[in-house]
Amino acid sequence: MLRNKSDAETGRSIEAQLNSGGGVIVELPGDADWRAVGDTIRGAVQVDIRFPSFKDGRGFTLASQLRSRLGYGGRLRAIGDLIPDQAQFLKRVGFDAITPDRSDLAADWARAEQRFSVVYQPANDAVATIPARRTGDDLDALNVRYRQSDALEILRDALQTTWRGRIALLSSFGTEAAVSLHLISRIDPATPVFFINTGRHFAQTEQYLRTLVDRLKLTDLRVLKPDADETRTEDADGYLWQRDADACCALRKVRPLARALDGFDALVTGRKRFHGGARAALPVVERVADGLRVNPLANWSAEQIQAYFQTHDLPRHPLTDMGYSSIGCWTCTAPAYGGGGLRAGRWPGQDKTECGIHAPAQGAAVRPERR
């Protein structure tokens, strides 16, 4: 997998390999155990998952696990007994293309392609190829256009035009969150705002959430929580965070967000390049494992953030004055004393720097649908 390349570069690389007859394509049955296929798909530019029946949902689960658990970043194609009504769900779990066995539903699949930005490929295609408009060119065009736009202009276009009715803001209600939330409130305070309540947040974060929601008159806060049954099974004693921080994040953050994304094509985030690490080359619009992220503050500096707080007299997170520069769960967050960057206090003592909700995907980019 080409993890250090942009979506567009990787998409073009995969296209070139497939068109030239190169690259490994692996086919898996929908009932395959994701834990047993890691070696099989390693190095594959494309994985085909076969659905024996449109009533068999195991292929959806497998695709989701390949993306979220194994971090597969190549192309996923659904093949077999599929129907157009499944297009949205196939897209949602990470499929880039669909090649159904039945040829009598071609017109319906074409309509589904337009509605849900999936790629329908006739079953007689010898090699699965995604059209050029799905290899990142549209995201490249958006990023070029947004390069000269300020954050408010980017958000207004994203909310009111490009992804109208299909976009939400994801907020941690952390130290810098008030900026994105304030910008949203200036455009449409009824914009859905997702907050992932892991059950491990500082009491001060929950207090800050209430303060900002009231102050900015945000009317559609959606609190996402981990599944109770999954939590009892996977974290019965409450100490999963100590044993396996990645598994804890998957349980308490990644999966709750994935379940909430039905009906949404893009999420606005408050991430910025000056945060460093994997964020240093952050584009304004990017493809990740579960869809699109819009990062209107990507090129803002720490000084611009502080100036915005002062200009609009925004309240600060209560823990800011205690040395916390980036705030997540209390189990895995500490004050960032002694330098090391804004996120130095996250998962202290570990190599881990991200929770996984923005895991990259190197497949073809989703085309924004204009209305």
XYZ file of C-alpha atoms in Angstrom:
371
model
C 0.000 0.000 0.000
C 1.285 3.435 -0.913
C 0.545 5.181 2.357
C 2.652 8.271 1.750
C 1.076 9.290 -1.521
C -1.906 11.527 -2.052
C -5.266 10.013 -3.001
C -4.894 11.281 -6.554
C -1.347 9.919 -6.958
C -2.287 6.533 -5.545
C -5.466 6.359 -7.610
C -3.493 7.053 -10.776
C -0.855 4.506 -9.750
C -3.494 1.808 -9.265
C -5.123 2.695 -12.583
C -1.789 2.490 -14.359
C -1.014 -0.920 -12.875
C -4.402 -2.361 -13.761
C -4.496 -0.890 -17.254
C -1.069 -2.280 -17.997
C -2.054 -5.711 -16.759
C 0.008 -5.407 -13.609
C -0.871 -5.313 -9.943
C -2.339 -8.053 -7.809
C -6.121 -8.478 -7.674
C -7.437 -10.730 -4.916
C -10.955 -12.175 -4.721
C -12.439 -13.039 -1.321
C -15.752 -14.701 -0.490
C -18.065 -12.476 1.499
C -17.948 -14.839 4.461
C -14.143 -14.697 4.756
C -12.756 -13.997 8.226
C -10.955 -10.642 8.073
C -8.480 -11.880 10.699
C -7.293 -14.614 8.365
C -6.790 -12.645 5.137
C -4.117 -10.119 6.078
C -1.350 -11.989 4.284
C -3.615 -12.728 1.320
C -4.408 -9.082 0.552
C -0.993 -7.671 1.405
C 0.300 -5.828 -1.652
C -2.955 -6.195 -3.594
C -3.994 -3.108 -5.559
C -7.570 -4.375 -5.635
C -9.661 -6.723 -3.520
C -12.894 -8.145 -4.952
C -15.463 -9.305 -2.401
C -18.030 -11.731 -3.800
C -21.640 -11.628 -2.640
C -23.340 -15.031 -3.185
C -26.754 -13.445 -2.614
C -28.017 -9.901 -2.234
C -29.566 -11.100 1.043
C -26.160 -12.064 2.440
C -24.720 -9.079 4.315
C -21.409 -10.625 5.323
C -19.592 -8.912 2.470
C -20.466 -5.526 3.980
C -18.914 -6.545 7.267
C -15.813 -7.889 5.586
C -15.279 -4.676 3.623
C -15.656 -2.581 6.754
C -13.151 -4.722 8.635
C -10.611 -4.615 5.805
C -10.751 -0.833 5.902
C -10.984 -0.199 9.653
C -9.132 -3.160 11.186
C -6.538 -4.073 8.566
C -6.145 -0.569 7.167
C -6.481 -1.765 3.586
C -6.052 1.293 1.345
C -6.356 -0.210 -2.133
C -9.478 -0.510 -4.225
C -12.438 -2.539 -3.018
C -14.874 -3.903 -5.574
C -18.169 -5.649 -4.806
C -19.051 -8.452 -7.217
C -21.801 -11.060 -7.404
C -25.518 -11.004 -6.678
C -26.124 -7.329 -5.908
C -29.047 -4.978 -6.409
C -29.082 -1.174 -6.923
C -30.834 -0.575 -3.589
C -27.572 -1.607 -1.916
C -25.483 1.088 -3.633
C -25.501 3.517 -0.731
C -24.517 0.866 1.778
C -21.768 -0.512 -0.442
C -20.298 2.943 -0.686
C -20.661 3.557 3.032
C -18.561 0.563 4.101
C -15.724 1.412 1.721
C -16.396 -0.083 -1.705
C -15.068 1.928 -4.652
C -16.732 -0.027 -7.453
C -19.548 -2.500 -8.055
C -19.773 -5.205 -10.711
C -23.055 -7.117 -10.327
C -23.666 -10.443 -12.041
C -27.074 -9.417 -13.373
C -27.075 -7.350 -16.561
C -30.808 -6.534 -16.640
C -30.498 -3.806 -13.996
C -27.928 -1.672 -15.836
C -30.217 1.380 -16.021
C -31.015 1.176 -12.316
C -27.342 0.877 -11.462
C -26.556 3.909 -13.622
C -29.106 5.936 -11.659
C -27.619 4.677 -8.395
C -24.180 5.783 -9.592
C -25.419 9.320 -10.082
C -27.230 9.386 -6.750
C -24.643 7.834 -4.491
C -21.348 8.419 -6.357
C -20.603 4.720 -6.672
C -19.131 3.243 -9.823
C -21.191 0.737 -11.755
C -19.160 -1.569 -13.979
C -20.832 -4.014 -16.391
C -20.138 -7.618 -15.503
C -18.304 -8.255 -18.747
C -15.492 -5.856 -17.836
C -12.262 -7.836 -18.003
C -10.512 -5.501 -15.593
C -12.130 -3.228 -13.061
C -11.310 0.389 -13.823
C -12.635 3.468 -12.155
C -13.352 6.406 -14.502
C -10.907 9.279 -14.470
C -13.366 11.472 -12.636
C -13.089 9.079 -9.680
C -9.299 9.027 -9.341
C -8.937 12.231 -7.387
C -9.293 14.807 -10.147
C -12.419 16.302 -8.578
C -10.807 16.556 -5.168
C -7.768 18.119 -6.818
C -10.036 20.690 -8.466
C -11.769 21.447 -5.163
C -8.446 21.872 -3.400
C -7.202 24.201 -6.118
C -10.391 26.246 -5.886
C -10.325 26.361 -2.097
C -6.662 27.323 -1.989
C -7.552 30.986 -2.418
C -10.660 30.835 -0.208
C -10.889 31.673 3.447
C -12.378 29.212 5.932
C -15.790 30.852 5.941
C -16.022 30.709 2.147
C -14.966 27.061 2.116
C -17.559 26.157 4.713
C -20.327 28.122 3.000
C -19.673 26.314 -0.295
C -19.394 22.914 1.417
C -22.567 23.339 3.487
C -24.793 25.127 1.020
C -23.664 23.819 -2.375
C -21.237 20.939 -2.760
C -22.562 18.616 -0.032
C -25.782 20.393 0.878
C -27.809 18.277 3.310
C -25.121 15.566 3.366
C -22.419 17.110 5.541
C -21.877 17.497 9.290
C -19.259 18.963 11.597
C -17.261 16.555 13.758
C -16.082 18.269 16.943
C -14.052 17.106 19.928
C -15.013 20.233 21.888
C -11.323 20.506 22.655
C -8.983 23.459 23.028
C -9.466 24.848 19.509
C -12.963 23.544 18.752
C -14.727 26.849 19.322
C -13.315 28.262 16.082
C -14.928 25.694 13.774
C -18.146 25.740 15.775
C -18.326 29.528 15.625
C -17.732 29.534 11.866
C -20.515 26.984 11.421
C -22.871 29.049 13.561
C -22.290 32.048 11.298
C -23.477 30.067 8.276
C -26.121 27.713 9.637
C -26.422 26.902 13.354
C -28.728 23.997 12.414
C -25.809 22.136 10.826
C -25.488 18.668 12.406
C -22.623 18.580 14.923
C -21.224 15.172 15.902
C -19.610 14.694 19.300
C -18.242 11.243 20.108
C -18.893 10.620 23.789
C -16.496 7.809 24.621
C -17.559 7.720 28.267
C -13.994 8.734 29.107
C -14.123 12.498 28.591
C -13.062 15.022 31.204
C -15.968 16.573 33.063
C -14.591 19.919 31.902
C -15.051 18.884 28.267
C -18.710 18.093 28.840
C -19.110 21.418 30.635
C -17.414 23.201 27.708
C -19.719 21.447 25.243
C -22.777 22.806 27.019
C -21.250 26.282 27.151
C -20.476 26.422 23.422
C -23.758 24.876 22.282
C -25.687 27.445 24.306
C -23.451 30.367 23.401
C -23.493 29.637 19.641
C -27.132 28.495 19.571
C -26.281 25.225 17.839
C -29.529 23.322 17.349
C -28.503 19.873 16.061
C -25.934 18.365 18.411
C -25.702 14.589 17.934
C -23.936 12.697 20.697
C -22.447 9.413 19.487
C -21.723 6.609 21.941
C -20.104 3.169 21.774
C -22.443 0.202 21.470
C -23.340 -1.099 24.936
C -23.140 -4.785 23.972
C -19.795 -4.316 22.239
C -18.475 -2.445 25.264
C -19.505 -5.220 27.661
C -17.852 -7.804 25.418
C -14.648 -5.984 24.512
C -14.031 -3.817 27.567
C -15.739 -5.559 30.464
C -13.320 -4.262 33.086
C -12.945 -0.755 31.619
C -9.195 -1.073 31.127
C -8.999 -1.807 27.405
C -7.270 1.563 26.994
C -4.324 0.208 28.995
C -4.095 -3.103 27.136
C -4.707 -1.918 23.576
C -5.257 1.776 22.937
C -6.027 1.208 19.246
C -8.742 -1.314 20.073
C -10.216 1.071 22.627
C -10.343 3.884 20.074
C -11.959 1.554 17.539
C -14.630 0.557 20.057
C -15.333 3.970 21.518
C -14.690 6.331 18.596
C -14.199 4.777 15.161
C -17.202 2.463 15.119
C -19.684 4.893 16.720
C -18.772 7.466 14.076
C -19.066 4.914 11.270
C -22.592 4.056 12.405
C -23.577 7.726 12.394
C -22.425 8.414 8.856
C -25.426 6.952 7.078
C -26.834 9.741 4.932
C -23.670 11.852 5.100
C -20.970 12.099 2.442
C -18.563 14.484 4.163
C -17.490 15.675 7.598
C -15.975 19.022 8.513
C -13.037 18.788 10.923
C -10.931 21.321 12.786
C -7.578 19.702 11.989
C -4.648 21.884 10.980
C -1.227 21.358 9.438
C 0.627 23.026 12.291
C -0.474 20.127 14.527
C 2.353 18.208 12.841
C 2.750 14.464 12.379
C 0.374 12.975 9.839
C -1.408 16.336 9.638
C 1.589 18.257 8.283
C 0.487 17.807 4.652
C -3.254 17.984 5.329
C -5.311 19.004 2.270
C -8.483 21.048 2.546
C -10.502 18.139 1.128
C -9.380 14.538 1.469
C -10.641 10.998 1.108
C -10.436 8.842 4.218
C -11.536 5.296 4.896
C -15.191 6.137 5.538
C -15.773 9.065 3.185
C -14.614 12.659 2.784
C -13.175 15.155 5.227
C -13.307 18.913 4.726
C -10.587 20.729 6.668
C -11.252 24.466 6.227
C -8.663 25.408 8.864
C -5.918 23.222 7.381
C -3.557 26.108 6.657
C -4.319 28.194 9.741
C -1.499 28.908 12.170
C -1.605 28.796 15.952
C -1.487 32.597 15.913
C -4.568 32.785 13.680
C -6.458 30.484 16.040
C -5.621 32.651 19.037
C -6.525 35.819 17.141
C -9.909 34.373 16.221
C -10.615 33.530 19.854
C -9.801 37.107 20.830
C -11.675 38.786 17.973
C -14.887 36.896 18.689
C -14.430 36.689 22.474
C -14.805 32.926 22.478
C -14.627 31.006 25.767
C -11.633 28.738 26.346
C -11.671 25.107 27.360
C -11.315 24.999 31.163
C -8.237 22.738 30.948
C -6.284 25.091 28.684
C -4.791 26.979 31.629
C -3.690 23.696 33.178
C -1.235 22.882 30.393
C -3.498 20.806 28.161
C -2.977 21.803 24.520
C -4.915 18.907 22.949
C -7.666 17.120 24.824
C -9.222 13.702 24.329
C -10.144 10.999 26.832
C -8.829 11.510 30.363
C -7.319 8.015 30.237
C -4.980 8.948 27.378
C -4.406 12.699 27.708
C -1.857 14.612 29.776
C -0.595 18.200 29.924
C 1.928 18.917 27.163
C 4.692 20.192 29.406
C 8.207 20.338 28.018
C 7.379 20.948 24.351
C 6.948 18.232 21.762
C 4.171 19.908 19.831
C 0.512 20.664 20.377
C -0.484 16.982 20.519
C 2.396 15.877 22.745
C 0.037 15.107 25.588
C -2.025 12.601 23.646
C -1.299 8.918 24.374
C 1.842 9.862 26.343
C 4.587 7.266 26.252
C 3.189 5.590 23.140
C 3.929 5.858 19.426
C 0.204 6.375 18.821
C -0.706 9.881 17.615
C -4.196 9.507 16.105
C -7.356 7.709 17.194
C -8.239 6.350 13.752
C -11.393 8.297 12.869
C -9.460 10.012 10.075
C -7.638 6.908 8.832
C -6.409 7.515 5.268
C -7.737 5.683 2.248
C -5.670 5.486 -0.893
C -8.502 4.434 -3.190
C -10.210 6.598 -5.790
C -11.790 9.793 -4.598
C -15.520 10.263 -4.287
C -17.031 12.763 -6.675
C -18.912 15.552 -4.901
C -22.470 15.720 -6.174
C -23.722 19.194 -6.992
C -27.373 20.048 -6.672
